[in-house]
């Protein structure tokens, strides 16, 4: 995209010269790149994405059918911003932060155009409790006070990041709307509970930190084998129906992020409808209340124009950074980023840009990188620690990972959870392929795991990965000659890896107990399987036939234990049972 930075921000008027779907060419205006303009008689909102001489090219966030050349174009002289303040949590927005409920009330089920609705409720009063006092020195990002935003989340009101260091001249306590002034700084700056921020500009922080704390998900295959760091990036590519959405929602519910930003880009026609009806119903397992109390949902339904979908990821990540700046751990899920990339492709083709691979614009890789780079664990401007973890689903057409969106994503993200259609068909869930997946955070997270769970967990992880690799190699032989003709040792290995797959890797997202496994439980399951291996090898050495070893009951008992409310007790029973079973085994 051509960028011309010498233009001054203006707020004049021009006319439409040409329309091509969501892309409108205007003349007679002098806006800068990424400025917002209003297009046509209905004042449809759009954003400048290219400037060619005296022509300004705008992507429009609403359907442009019926709009004609010659209609007016009005400049605003400002970029696309989001409103940041209390009331974000529990909201459901479109890609440009218009609340869907308000839109629906204004438009009914028919989409009328040119509806403008602010992101936050400007009438509602919030109870503000200052944490600074008159005379205190403040910096950009300094926390001024608190608002109980939802029953569980305290909203920290900050000095806007683009303000100047100053001192508090006065600060109030009590009930205010987000537009009312709650205080002033010595330099005259008026303080409110809300500030605006341009979505395409990353919010500043003091320092980016090393990714050395894991995001605990309670998903055994993720925490155990392919962990993501708080502030890290992960991709979940997978074919149709392989479990992308279930995985994302499980992470939203269970991971130890305090705030969730969920960007849904309608896959199938009705999938977003499902998200819109199901998400507000989801329970927060930590509080028993609605998950929405700590969630912001951004929904792109299939009848929304592509440009709004293009913008939605920026809207989402800006909101995520805002809660990070309050000192929260935030996780952002985008389901699926392929729909976002397709929006870019459509706009690019309307611009008649030179297409890159498979018609995607040449800047696809750069856009993906720009988005994922906004993840991170940081020291905030106010000296707190916060993080944004970004987890993007990718839906490659036909499930072929050799396509541009998957490939470019993999070059950027540090964790790859590869969903596998074959596993899903076999009802092995989560159908994450343990041979293709990886985490590049493992090394930097080792210290944390060793300190908080124990070195044993890391040793067991290495052992399990190794056994699963061996299984993959043995599988070829088994296919040819059957497992009975393998040496007894290797038959034991296959038994062990079957346990690893069925008891450790498989996890039922819909079972009330199995859906979440604390690290301690993950450790115990691995320890039990490893113990089975040790006892089996000892028994083999004593001359016990492999068939006898394979038929121990405690194996299936362990499988059942993971569904038990009182797992620890069930585990003790299984373990002593296993010791006993092996003790009484006799040589042939
Ligand atoms: N962890 C899991 N536990 C139990 N069932 C699962 C799990 N993951 C996926 N499934 C099953 O697989 C089905 C499809 O999953 P999901 O809708 O997440 O796939 P998807 O990859 O998002 O599909 P699409 O490409 O259509 O968006 C679910 O409805 C569920 O029955
Ligand atoms: Mg899905």
Coordinates of C-alpha atoms and ligand atoms in Angstrom, one line a residue:
X1 CA 0.0 0.0 0.0
X2 CA 1.3 3.4 -0.9
X3 CA 2.0 5.6 2.1
X4 CA 2.3 9.3 1.9
X5 CA 3.1 10.9 5.2
X6 CA 3.4 14.5 4.2
X7 CA -0.3 15.1 4.2
X8 CA -1.7 17.1 7.1
X9 CA -4.7 15.8 9.0
X10 CA -7.8 17.6 7.6
X11 CA -11.5 17.5 8.0
X12 CA -12.8 18.6 4.6
X13 CA -15.3 17.2 2.1
X14 CA -14.9 15.5 -1.2
X15 CA -16.8 13.2 -3.5
X16 CA -16.9 9.6 -4.5
X17 CA -15.1 8.8 -7.7
X18 CA -15.4 5.1 -8.0
X19 CA -16.8 2.1 -6.0
X20 CA -15.7 -1.5 -6.0
X21 CA -17.4 -3.5 -3.3
X22 CA -15.9 -2.4 0.0
X23 CA -13.3 -0.2 -1.7
X24 CA -14.3 3.3 -2.5
X25 CA -12.1 5.9 -4.3
X26 CA -12.6 9.5 -3.2
X27 CA -11.4 12.7 -4.7
X28 CA -11.1 16.2 -3.3
X29 CA -10.1 15.1 0.2
X30 CA -6.7 15.2 1.8
X31 CA -6.9 12.6 4.6
X32 CA -3.9 10.7 5.9
X33 CA -3.3 7.0 5.8
X34 CA -5.7 5.1 8.2
X35 CA -7.8 8.2 8.9
X36 CA -11.5 7.6 9.2
X37 CA -13.9 9.1 6.6
X38 CA -17.6 8.9 6.1
X39 CA -18.7 7.9 2.7
X40 CA -21.9 8.5 0.7
X41 CA -25.3 10.0 1.6
X42 CA -25.7 7.4 4.4
X43 CA -22.3 8.3 5.9
X44 CA -20.8 4.8 5.9
X45 CA -17.7 4.6 8.0
X46 CA -14.4 3.8 6.3
X47 CA -10.7 4.0 6.7
X48 CA -8.1 5.3 4.3
X49 CA -5.9 2.5 3.1
X50 CA -4.2 3.9 0.1
X51 CA -3.3 7.3 -1.3
X52 CA -2.6 7.7 -5.0
X53 CA -1.9 11.3 -6.0
X54 CA -5.2 13.2 -5.6
X55 CA -7.2 10.0 -5.1
X56 CA -7.8 8.6 -1.7
X57 CA -8.8 4.9 -1.4
X58 CA -11.0 3.9 1.5
X59 CA -12.1 0.5 2.8
X60 CA -15.7 0.8 4.0
X61 CA -17.0 -1.1 7.0
X62 CA -20.5 -1.4 5.6
X63 CA -22.2 -2.7 2.6
X64 CA -21.7 -0.2 -0.3
X65 CA -24.5 -1.4 -2.6
X66 CA -26.5 1.4 -4.0
X67 CA -23.8 4.0 -3.2
X68 CA -23.0 6.1 -6.3
X69 CA -20.1 8.2 -7.6
X70 CA -20.6 11.9 -6.9
X71 CA -22.0 11.3 -3.4
X72 CA -20.1 13.1 -0.6
X73 CA -17.1 12.0 1.4
X74 CA -16.5 13.6 4.7
X75 CA -13.1 13.6 6.5
X76 CA -12.8 13.3 10.2
X77 CA -9.0 13.9 10.6
X78 CA -8.7 11.1 13.1
X79 CA -7.7 7.4 12.9
X80 CA -9.9 4.4 13.8
X81 CA -10.0 4.3 17.6
X82 CA -11.6 2.2 20.2
X83 CA -13.1 3.5 23.4
X84 CA -11.3 2.1 26.4
X85 CA -12.9 2.2 29.8
X86 CA -15.3 0.3 32.2
X87 CA -18.0 -1.6 30.4
X88 CA -15.8 -3.4 27.9
X89 CA -16.2 -6.7 29.7
X90 CA -19.4 -8.6 29.0
X91 CA -19.7 -6.6 25.7
X92 CA -20.2 -8.2 22.3
X93 CA -18.9 -6.0 19.5
X94 CA -18.6 -6.0 15.7
X95 CA -15.2 -5.5 14.1
X96 CA -15.2 -1.7 14.7
X97 CA -16.4 -1.9 18.3
X98 CA -20.1 -1.2 17.7
X99 CA -22.1 -3.2 20.4
X100 CA -24.1 -5.8 18.6
X101 CA -27.0 -5.5 21.0
X102 CA -27.4 -1.8 20.3
X103 CA -27.0 -2.4 16.6
X104 CA -29.7 -5.0 16.7
X105 CA -32.0 -2.7 18.7
X106 CA -31.5 0.0 16.1
X107 CA -31.7 -2.1 13.0
X108 CA -33.8 -5.1 13.9
X109 CA -32.8 -8.1 11.9
X110 CA -32.3 -6.1 8.8
X111 CA -28.9 -4.4 8.5
X112 CA -29.5 -0.8 7.8
X113 CA -26.4 1.2 7.2
X114 CA -24.7 4.2 8.6
X115 CA -25.6 3.3 12.2
X116 CA -23.2 4.7 14.6
X117 CA -23.0 3.4 18.1
X118 CA -20.3 4.1 20.7
X119 CA -18.4 1.1 22.1
X120 CA -19.2 2.0 25.7
X121 CA -22.3 3.0 27.6
X122 CA -22.0 6.8 28.1
X123 CA -25.0 7.1 30.4
X124 CA -24.0 4.5 32.9
X125 CA -22.5 5.7 36.2
X126 CA -19.5 3.8 37.7
X127 CA -18.3 4.0 41.2
X128 CA -14.8 5.4 41.0
X129 CA -12.3 5.0 43.9
X130 CA -9.1 7.0 43.5
X131 CA -5.8 5.5 44.5
X132 CA -3.8 8.7 43.9
X133 CA -4.2 12.0 45.8
X134 CA -3.7 15.7 45.1
X135 CA 0.0 16.4 44.5
X136 CA 1.0 12.9 43.5
X137 CA 3.4 12.7 40.6
X138 CA 1.9 10.8 37.7
X139 CA 3.2 9.4 34.4
X140 CA 1.5 8.1 31.3
X141 CA -0.1 4.8 32.3
X142 CA -0.2 5.6 36.1
X143 CA -3.2 4.0 37.7
X144 CA -5.5 6.7 39.1
X145 CA -8.1 4.6 40.7
X146 CA -10.4 1.6 40.5
X147 CA -13.9 0.7 39.4
X148 CA -15.6 -2.7 40.1
X149 CA -16.3 -3.5 36.5
X150 CA -17.9 -6.9 36.9
X151 CA -18.4 -9.0 40.1
X152 CA -14.9 -10.4 39.7
X153 CA -12.8 -7.9 37.8
X154 CA -11.5 -4.6 39.1
X155 CA -11.0 -2.0 36.3
X156 CA -7.9 0.2 36.8
X157 CA -8.3 3.6 35.4
X158 CA -5.1 4.9 33.9
X159 CA -3.5 8.2 32.8
X160 CA -3.7 7.8 29.0
X161 CA -0.4 6.5 27.6
X162 CA -0.1 9.6 25.4
X163 CA -0.4 12.1 28.3
X164 CA 2.6 13.9 29.7
X165 CA 4.2 13.4 33.2
X166 CA 2.6 15.8 35.6
X167 CA 1.1 16.0 39.1
X168 CA -2.5 15.5 40.3
X169 CA -4.2 18.9 40.7
X170 CA -7.4 17.3 42.0
X171 CA -9.1 13.9 41.9
X172 CA -12.7 13.0 42.9
X173 CA -14.3 9.9 44.3
X174 CA -17.9 8.7 43.6
X175 CA -20.3 7.9 40.8
X176 CA -19.5 9.2 37.3
X177 CA -20.2 8.5 33.7
X178 CA -17.2 7.8 31.5
X179 CA -17.5 11.3 30.0
X180 CA -17.4 13.1 33.3
X181 CA -14.2 14.6 34.5
X182 CA -12.9 12.8 37.6
X183 CA -9.8 14.9 38.1
X184 CA -7.2 17.2 36.5
X185 CA -3.5 17.2 36.2
X186 CA -1.3 20.3 36.9
X187 CA -0.8 20.8 33.1
X188 CA -4.6 21.1 32.8
X189 CA -5.2 17.6 31.3
X190 CA -8.7 16.5 32.3
X191 CA -9.0 12.9 33.5
X192 CA -11.9 10.6 32.7
X193 CA -12.5 6.9 33.1
X194 CA -12.3 6.5 29.4
X195 CA -9.7 7.2 26.8
X196 CA -9.4 6.4 23.1
X197 CA -6.7 4.7 21.4
X198 CA -6.0 4.1 17.6
X199 CA -6.4 0.4 16.9
X200 CA -3.4 0.1 14.5
X201 CA -0.9 1.5 17.0
X202 CA 0.5 -0.9 19.7
X203 CA 0.0 0.5 23.2
X204 CA 3.4 1.4 24.8
X205 CA 4.9 -0.5 27.7
X206 CA 8.0 -0.1 29.8
X207 CA 9.7 -3.3 28.8
X208 CA 9.0 -6.6 27.1
X209 CA 9.9 -9.5 29.3
X210 CA 11.2 -13.0 28.6
X211 CA 8.5 -15.6 28.2
X212 CA 9.3 -17.7 31.3
X213 CA 6.0 -18.3 32.9
X214 CA 3.6 -20.8 31.3
X215 CA 0.0 -20.2 30.6
X216 CA -1.5 -23.1 32.5
X217 CA -4.4 -24.5 30.5
X218 CA -5.3 -27.7 32.4
X219 CA -5.0 -29.5 29.0
X220 CA -2.6 -32.3 29.5
X221 CA -1.2 -32.4 25.9
X222 CA -0.7 -28.6 26.0
X223 CA 0.8 -28.1 29.4
X224 CA 2.6 -31.4 29.4
X225 CA 4.1 -31.6 26.0
X226 CA 3.6 -28.3 24.1
X227 CA 3.3 -25.4 26.6
X228 CA 2.7 -21.8 25.7
X229 CA 4.1 -19.0 27.7
X230 CA 2.1 -16.1 29.1
X231 CA 2.6 -13.5 26.5
X232 CA 3.4 -16.1 23.9
X233 CA 2.0 -16.9 20.5
X234 CA 0.4 -20.2 19.4
X235 CA -1.4 -21.3 16.3
X236 CA -4.0 -24.1 16.0
X237 CA -4.3 -25.1 12.4
X238 CA -6.8 -27.7 11.6
X239 CA -9.2 -28.9 8.9
X240 CA -12.9 -28.6 9.1
X241 CA -14.4 -30.1 12.3
X242 CA -11.1 -31.1 13.9
X243 CA -11.6 -29.2 17.1
X244 CA -10.3 -25.6 16.7
X245 CA -13.3 -24.0 18.2
X246 CA -13.6 -26.5 21.1
X247 CA -9.9 -26.0 21.9
X248 CA -10.2 -22.2 21.8
X249 CA -13.3 -22.2 24.0
X250 CA -11.7 -24.7 26.5
X251 CA -8.7 -22.4 26.7
X252 CA -10.9 -19.4 27.2
X253 CA -12.6 -21.1 30.1
X254 CA -9.7 -22.8 31.8
X255 CA -6.4 -21.2 31.1
X256 CA -5.1 -19.0 34.0
X257 CA -5.5 -15.8 32.0
X258 CA -7.7 -13.3 33.9
X259 CA -9.3 -11.7 30.9
X260 CA -10.4 -13.2 27.6
X261 CA -10.7 -11.4 24.3
X262 CA -12.4 -13.7 21.8
X263 CA -12.5 -12.7 18.1
X264 CA -14.9 -14.9 16.2
X265 CA -14.8 -14.8 12.4
X266 CA -17.8 -16.7 11.1
X267 CA -16.6 -19.9 9.5
X268 CA -19.8 -21.4 8.4
X269 CA -23.0 -19.4 8.0
X270 CA -24.4 -20.3 11.4
X271 CA -21.2 -20.8 13.4
X272 CA -21.1 -17.2 14.6
X273 CA -24.8 -17.5 15.6
X274 CA -23.7 -20.4 17.7
X275 CA -20.9 -18.4 19.3
X276 CA -23.3 -15.5 19.9
X277 CA -25.8 -17.7 21.7
X278 CA -23.4 -20.1 23.3
X279 CA -20.7 -17.8 24.6
X280 CA -23.0 -15.7 26.9
X281 CA -24.1 -19.1 28.3
X282 CA -20.7 -20.3 29.2
X283 CA -20.0 -20.6 32.9
X284 CA -16.7 -19.5 34.4
X285 CA -15.5 -22.6 36.2
X286 CA -13.5 -20.4 38.6
X287 CA -16.4 -18.3 39.9
X288 CA -19.5 -20.1 38.8
X289 CA -20.7 -16.9 37.2
X290 CA -20.9 -16.1 33.5
X291 CA -17.6 -16.3 31.6
X292 CA -18.6 -13.0 30.0
X293 CA -17.8 -11.3 33.2
X294 CA -14.2 -11.4 32.2
X295 CA -14.6 -11.6 28.4
X296 CA -14.9 -9.2 25.5
X297 CA -16.4 -10.9 22.5
X298 CA -15.9 -9.6 19.0
X299 CA -18.1 -11.2 16.4
X300 CA -17.9 -11.0 12.6
X301 CA -21.0 -12.6 11.3
X302 CA -20.9 -13.7 7.6
X303 CA -23.3 -10.9 6.6
X304 CA -20.8 -8.3 7.8
X305 CA -18.6 -6.6 5.3
X306 CA -15.0 -7.9 4.9
X307 CA -13.4 -4.6 5.9
X308 CA -15.0 -4.8 9.4
X309 CA -13.5 -8.3 9.7
X310 CA -10.1 -6.9 8.6
X311 CA -10.3 -4.3 11.4
X312 CA -11.6 -6.7 14.1
X313 CA -8.3 -8.2 15.0
X314 CA -6.8 -4.8 15.7
X315 CA -9.9 -3.8 17.7
X316 CA -9.4 -7.0 19.7
X317 CA -5.7 -6.8 20.4
X318 CA -6.0 -3.1 21.4
X319 CA -8.6 -4.1 24.0
X320 CA -6.3 -6.9 25.1
X321 CA -3.4 -4.6 25.5
X322 CA -5.5 -2.2 27.5
X323 CA -6.3 -4.9 30.2
X324 CA -2.6 -5.9 30.0
X325 CA -1.7 -2.4 31.0
X326 CA -3.9 -2.7 34.1
X327 CA -1.6 -5.6 35.1
X328 CA -3.8 -8.5 34.0
X329 CA -2.9 -11.6 32.1
X330 CA -5.0 -11.6 29.0
X331 CA -5.5 -14.3 26.4
X332 CA -6.7 -13.4 23.0
X333 CA -8.3 -16.1 20.8
X334 CA -8.9 -15.5 17.1
X335 CA -11.1 -18.1 15.4
X336 CA -10.2 -18.2 12.6
X337 CA -7.4 -16.0 11.3
X338 CA -7.9 -17.6 7.9
X339 CA -11.1 -15.6 7.6
X340 CA -9.2 -12.5 8.4
X341 CA -6.6 -13.3 5.8
X342 CA -9.4 -13.8 3.3
X343 CA -10.7 -10.4 4.1
X344 CA -7.3 -9.0 3.3
X345 CA -7.3 -10.9 0.0
X346 CA -10.6 -9.6 -1.1
X347 CA -9.7 -6.0 -0.3
X348 CA -6.3 -6.4 -2.0
X349 CA -8.0 -7.7 -5.2
X350 CA -10.4 -4.8 -5.2
X351 CA -7.3 -2.5 -5.0
X352 CA -6.0 -4.4 -8.1
X353 CA -2.7 -5.0 -6.2
X354 CA -0.3 -7.5 -7.6
X355 CA -1.4 -10.7 -6.0
X356 CA 1.1 -13.0 -4.1
X357 CA 0.7 -16.7 -3.4
X358 CA -2.8 -18.0 -3.9
X359 CA -4.1 -14.5 -4.5
X360 CA -3.2 -13.3 -1.0
X361 CA -1.6 -9.9 -0.9
X362 CA 2.2 -9.8 -0.8
X363 CA 2.0 -8.1 2.6
X364 CA 0.1 -11.1 4.2
X365 CA 3.2 -12.2 6.1
X366 CA 3.9 -8.7 7.3
X367 CA 0.3 -8.2 8.6
X368 CA 0.3 -11.6 10.4
X369 CA 3.7 -10.7 12.0
X370 CA 2.5 -7.2 13.0
X371 CA -0.5 -8.8 14.8
X372 CA 1.3 -11.6 16.6
X373 CA 4.1 -9.2 17.6
X374 CA 1.6 -7.4 19.8
X375 CA 1.6 -10.4 22.1
X376 CA 4.0 -10.3 25.0
X377 CA 4.5 -10.2 28.7
X378 CA 5.5 -6.7 29.8
X379 CA 6.3 -4.4 32.6
X380 CA 3.6 -1.8 32.1
X381 CA 4.1 1.9 32.2
X382 CA 2.8 1.8 35.8
X383 CA 5.4 -0.8 36.8
X384 CA 2.9 -3.7 36.9
X385 CA 3.3 -7.0 35.1
X386 CA 0.8 -8.0 32.4
X387 CA 0.6 -10.2 29.4
X388 CA -1.3 -10.8 26.2
X389 CA -1.1 -14.3 24.9
X390 CA -2.3 -14.7 21.3
X391 CA -3.8 -18.0 20.2
X392 CA -4.9 -18.1 16.5
X393 CA -6.8 -20.8 14.8
X394 CA -6.1 -21.4 11.2
X395 CA -8.4 -23.2 8.8
X396 CA -6.4 -24.3 5.8
X397 CA -8.7 -25.2 2.9
X398 CA -8.8 -29.0 2.5
X399 CA -6.7 -29.3 5.7
X400 CA -3.5 -28.8 3.7
X401 CA -0.9 -27.0 5.9
X402 CA 1.1 -26.1 2.8
X403 CA -0.9 -23.0 2.1
X404 CA 0.1 -19.4 2.6
X405 CA -1.8 -18.5 5.8
X406 CA -0.7 -21.6 7.7
X407 CA 2.9 -21.3 6.4
X408 CA 3.3 -17.6 7.2
X409 CA 1.7 -18.1 10.6
X410 CA 4.1 -20.9 11.5
X411 CA 7.1 -18.7 10.7
X412 CA 5.9 -16.2 13.4
X413 CA 4.3 -18.1 16.2
X414 CA 6.4 -20.1 18.7
X415 CA 3.9 -22.9 19.4
X416 CA 2.2 -25.1 16.9
X417 CA -0.7 -27.3 17.9
X418 CA -1.4 -29.3 14.8
X419 CA -5.0 -30.6 14.7
X420 CA -5.3 -33.9 12.8
X421 CA -8.4 -35.0 10.9
X422 CA -7.4 -38.7 11.3
X423 CA -7.3 -38.4 15.1
X424 CA -10.7 -36.6 15.1
X425 CA -12.2 -39.3 13.0
X426 CA -10.9 -41.9 15.5
X427 CA -12.5 -39.7 18.2
X428 CA -9.1 -39.1 19.8
X429 CA -9.7 -35.6 21.3
X430 CA -8.2 -33.1 21.5
X431 CA -7.0 -34.3 18.1
X432 CA -3.7 -32.6 18.4
X433 CA -1.0 -34.5 16.6
X434 CA 1.9 -35.1 19.1
X435 CA 4.4 -35.9 16.4
X436 CA 4.0 -32.6 14.4
X437 CA 3.3 -30.2 17.2
X438 CA 5.9 -28.2 19.0
X439 CA 6.6 -25.5 21.5
X440 CA 9.7 -23.3 21.2
X441 CA 9.1 -22.0 24.8
X442 CA 9.9 -25.3 26.4
X443 CA 13.5 -24.3 27.2
X444 CA 12.6 -20.9 28.7
X445 CA 9.8 -22.5 30.8
X446 CA 11.9 -25.4 32.2
X447 CA 12.9 -23.4 35.2
X448 CA 9.4 -22.6 36.1
X449 CA 8.2 -26.2 35.8
X450 CA 11.1 -27.5 37.7
X451 CA 10.5 -25.1 40.5
X452 CA 6.7 -25.3 40.6
X453 CA 6.0 -28.9 39.6
X454 CA 9.3 -30.6 40.0
X455 CA 12.1 -31.7 37.7
X456 CA 10.3 -35.1 37.6
X457 CA 7.6 -33.5 35.4
X458 CA 10.3 -32.5 32.9
X459 CA 11.9 -35.9 33.0
X460 CA 8.6 -37.6 32.4
X461 CA 7.8 -35.3 29.6
X462 CA 11.1 -36.2 27.8
X463 CA 10.4 -39.9 28.5
X464 CA 6.9 -39.7 27.1
X465 CA 7.9 -37.8 24.0
X466 CA 10.6 -40.4 23.4
X467 CA 8.2 -43.3 23.8
X468 CA 5.7 -41.7 21.5
X469 CA 8.4 -41.3 18.8
X470 CA 9.4 -44.9 19.2
X471 CA 5.8 -45.9 18.8
X472 CA 5.6 -44.1 15.5
X473 CA 8.6 -46.0 14.3
X474 CA 7.3 -49.4 15.5
X475 CA 4.0 -48.7 13.9
X476 CA 5.4 -49.4 10.4
X477 CA 6.6 -52.8 11.5
X478 CA 3.4 -53.6 13.3
X479 CA 1.4 -52.8 10.1
X480 CA 3.5 -55.3 8.2
X481 CA 3.8 -58.2 10.6
X482 CA 1.5 -57.5 13.6
X483 CA 2.6 -56.6 17.1
X484 CA 2.9 -60.2 18.3
X485 CA 6.0 -60.8 16.3
X486 CA 7.8 -57.8 18.0
X487 CA 10.3 -58.5 20.8
X488 CA 8.6 -58.5 24.3
X489 CA 10.3 -55.2 25.3
X490 CA 8.8 -53.4 22.3
X491 CA 5.4 -54.9 23.0
X492 CA 5.7 -53.3 26.4
X493 CA 6.6 -50.0 24.8
X494 CA 3.5 -50.2 22.6
X495 CA 1.4 -50.9 25.7
X496 CA 2.9 -47.9 27.5
X497 CA 2.3 -45.5 24.5
X498 CA -1.3 -46.7 24.3
X499 CA -1.7 -45.7 27.9
X500 CA 0.0 -42.4 27.1
X501 CA -2.4 -41.7 24.3
X502 CA -5.6 -42.9 25.9
X503 CA -5.1 -41.7 29.5
X504 CA -2.8 -38.7 29.1
X505 CA -3.2 -37.2 25.7
X506 CA -6.9 -37.8 25.3
X507 CA -9.0 -35.4 27.3
X508 CA -12.7 -34.9 27.1
X509 CA -13.6 -31.2 26.9
X510 CA -17.2 -32.0 27.8
X511 CA -16.6 -34.1 30.9
X512 CA -16.9 -32.0 34.1
X513 CA -13.8 -33.5 35.7
X514 CA -11.7 -34.5 32.8
X515 CA -12.0 -31.1 31.1
X516 CA -9.4 -29.6 33.4
X517 CA -6.4 -31.3 34.8
X518 CA -4.2 -29.4 37.3
X519 CA -0.5 -29.9 36.8
X520 CA -0.2 -32.1 39.9
X521 CA -2.7 -34.5 38.3
X522 CA -0.9 -34.4 35.0
X523 CA 2.3 -35.3 36.8
X524 CA 0.7 -38.2 38.7
X525 CA -0.8 -39.7 35.5
X526 CA 2.6 -39.7 33.8
X527 CA 4.2 -41.1 36.9
X528 CA 1.8 -44.0 37.0
X529 CA 2.3 -44.9 33.4
X530 CA 6.1 -44.7 33.9
X531 CA 5.8 -47.0 36.9
X532 CA 3.8 -49.4 34.8
X533 CA 6.7 -49.5 32.4
X534 CA 9.3 -50.1 35.1
X535 CA 7.3 -52.9 36.7
X536 CA 6.7 -54.4 33.3
X537 CA 10.3 -54.5 32.4
X538 CA 11.2 -56.1 35.8
X539 CA 8.5 -58.7 35.3
X540 CA 9.8 -59.5 31.8
X541 CA 13.3 -60.0 33.3
X542 CA 11.7 -62.5 35.7
X543 CA 10.3 -64.4 32.8
X544 CA 6.7 -63.2 33.1
X545 CA 5.0 -63.6 29.7
X546 CA 4.1 -60.3 28.0
X547 CA 0.4 -61.3 27.7
X548 CA 0.2 -61.5 31.5
X549 CA 1.8 -58.1 31.9
X550 CA -0.6 -56.6 29.4
X551 CA -3.7 -57.8 31.2
X552 CA -3.2 -55.9 34.5
X553 CA -6.4 -54.4 35.7
X554 CA -4.8 -51.3 37.2
X555 CA -4.2 -50.0 33.6
X556 CA -7.9 -49.5 32.9
X557 CA -8.4 -48.4 36.5
X558 CA -6.0 -45.6 35.9
X559 CA -7.9 -44.7 32.8
X560 CA -11.1 -44.4 34.9
X561 CA -9.4 -42.4 37.7
X562 CA -9.0 -39.3 35.5
X563 CA -12.8 -39.0 35.6
X564 CA -13.0 -39.2 39.4
X565 CA -13.9 -36.3 41.5
X566 CA -11.5 -37.4 44.1
X567 CA -8.6 -38.2 41.7
X568 CA -6.0 -38.4 44.4
X569 CA -7.7 -41.1 46.3
X570 CA -8.4 -43.1 43.1
X571 CA -4.8 -42.7 42.1
X572 CA -3.6 -44.1 45.4
X573 CA -5.8 -47.1 45.0
X574 CA -4.6 -47.7 41.4
X575 CA -1.0 -47.4 42.4
X576 CA -1.1 -49.8 45.3
X577 CA -3.2 -52.2 43.2
X578 CA -0.6 -52.1 40.4
X579 CA 2.2 -52.9 42.8
X580 CA 0.3 -55.8 44.1
X581 CA -0.7 -57.1 40.7
X582 CA 2.9 -57.1 39.5
X583 CA 4.2 -58.6 42.8
X584 CA 2.1 -61.8 42.4
X585 CA 2.8 -62.3 38.7
X586 CA 4.6 -65.5 38.1
X587 CA 7.1 -66.5 35.5
X588 CA 5.8 -68.9 32.8
Ligands
LIG1 N1 -11.4 -31.9 23.4 C1 -12.5 -32.4 22.8 N2 -13.3 -33.2 23.6 C2 -14.4 -33.8 23.1 N3 -14.9 -33.6 21.9 C3 -14.2 -32.7 21.1 C4 -13.0 -32.1 21.5 N4 -12.5 -31.3 20.5 C5 -13.4 -31.5 19.5 N5 -14.4 -32.3 19.8 C6 -15.5 -32.7 18.9 O1 -15.3 -32.3 17.6 C7 -16.4 -31.5 17.1 C8 -15.8 -30.4 16.2 O2 -15.0 -29.5 16.9 P1 -14.9 -28.0 16.5 O3 -16.3 -27.4 16.2 O4 -14.1 -27.3 17.5 O5 -14.1 -28.1 15.1 P2 -13.5 -26.9 14.2 O6 -12.2 -27.2 13.9 O7 -13.7 -25.6 14.9 O8 -14.5 -27.0 13.0 P3 -14.8 -25.9 11.9 O9 -13.7 -26.0 10.9 O10 -16.1 -26.3 11.3 O11 -14.9 -24.6 12.5 C9 -17.0 -31.0 18.4 O12 -18.3 -30.6 18.2 C10 -16.8 -32.1 19.3 O13 -17.9 -33.1 19.2
LIG2 MG1 -14.7 -23.8 14.4

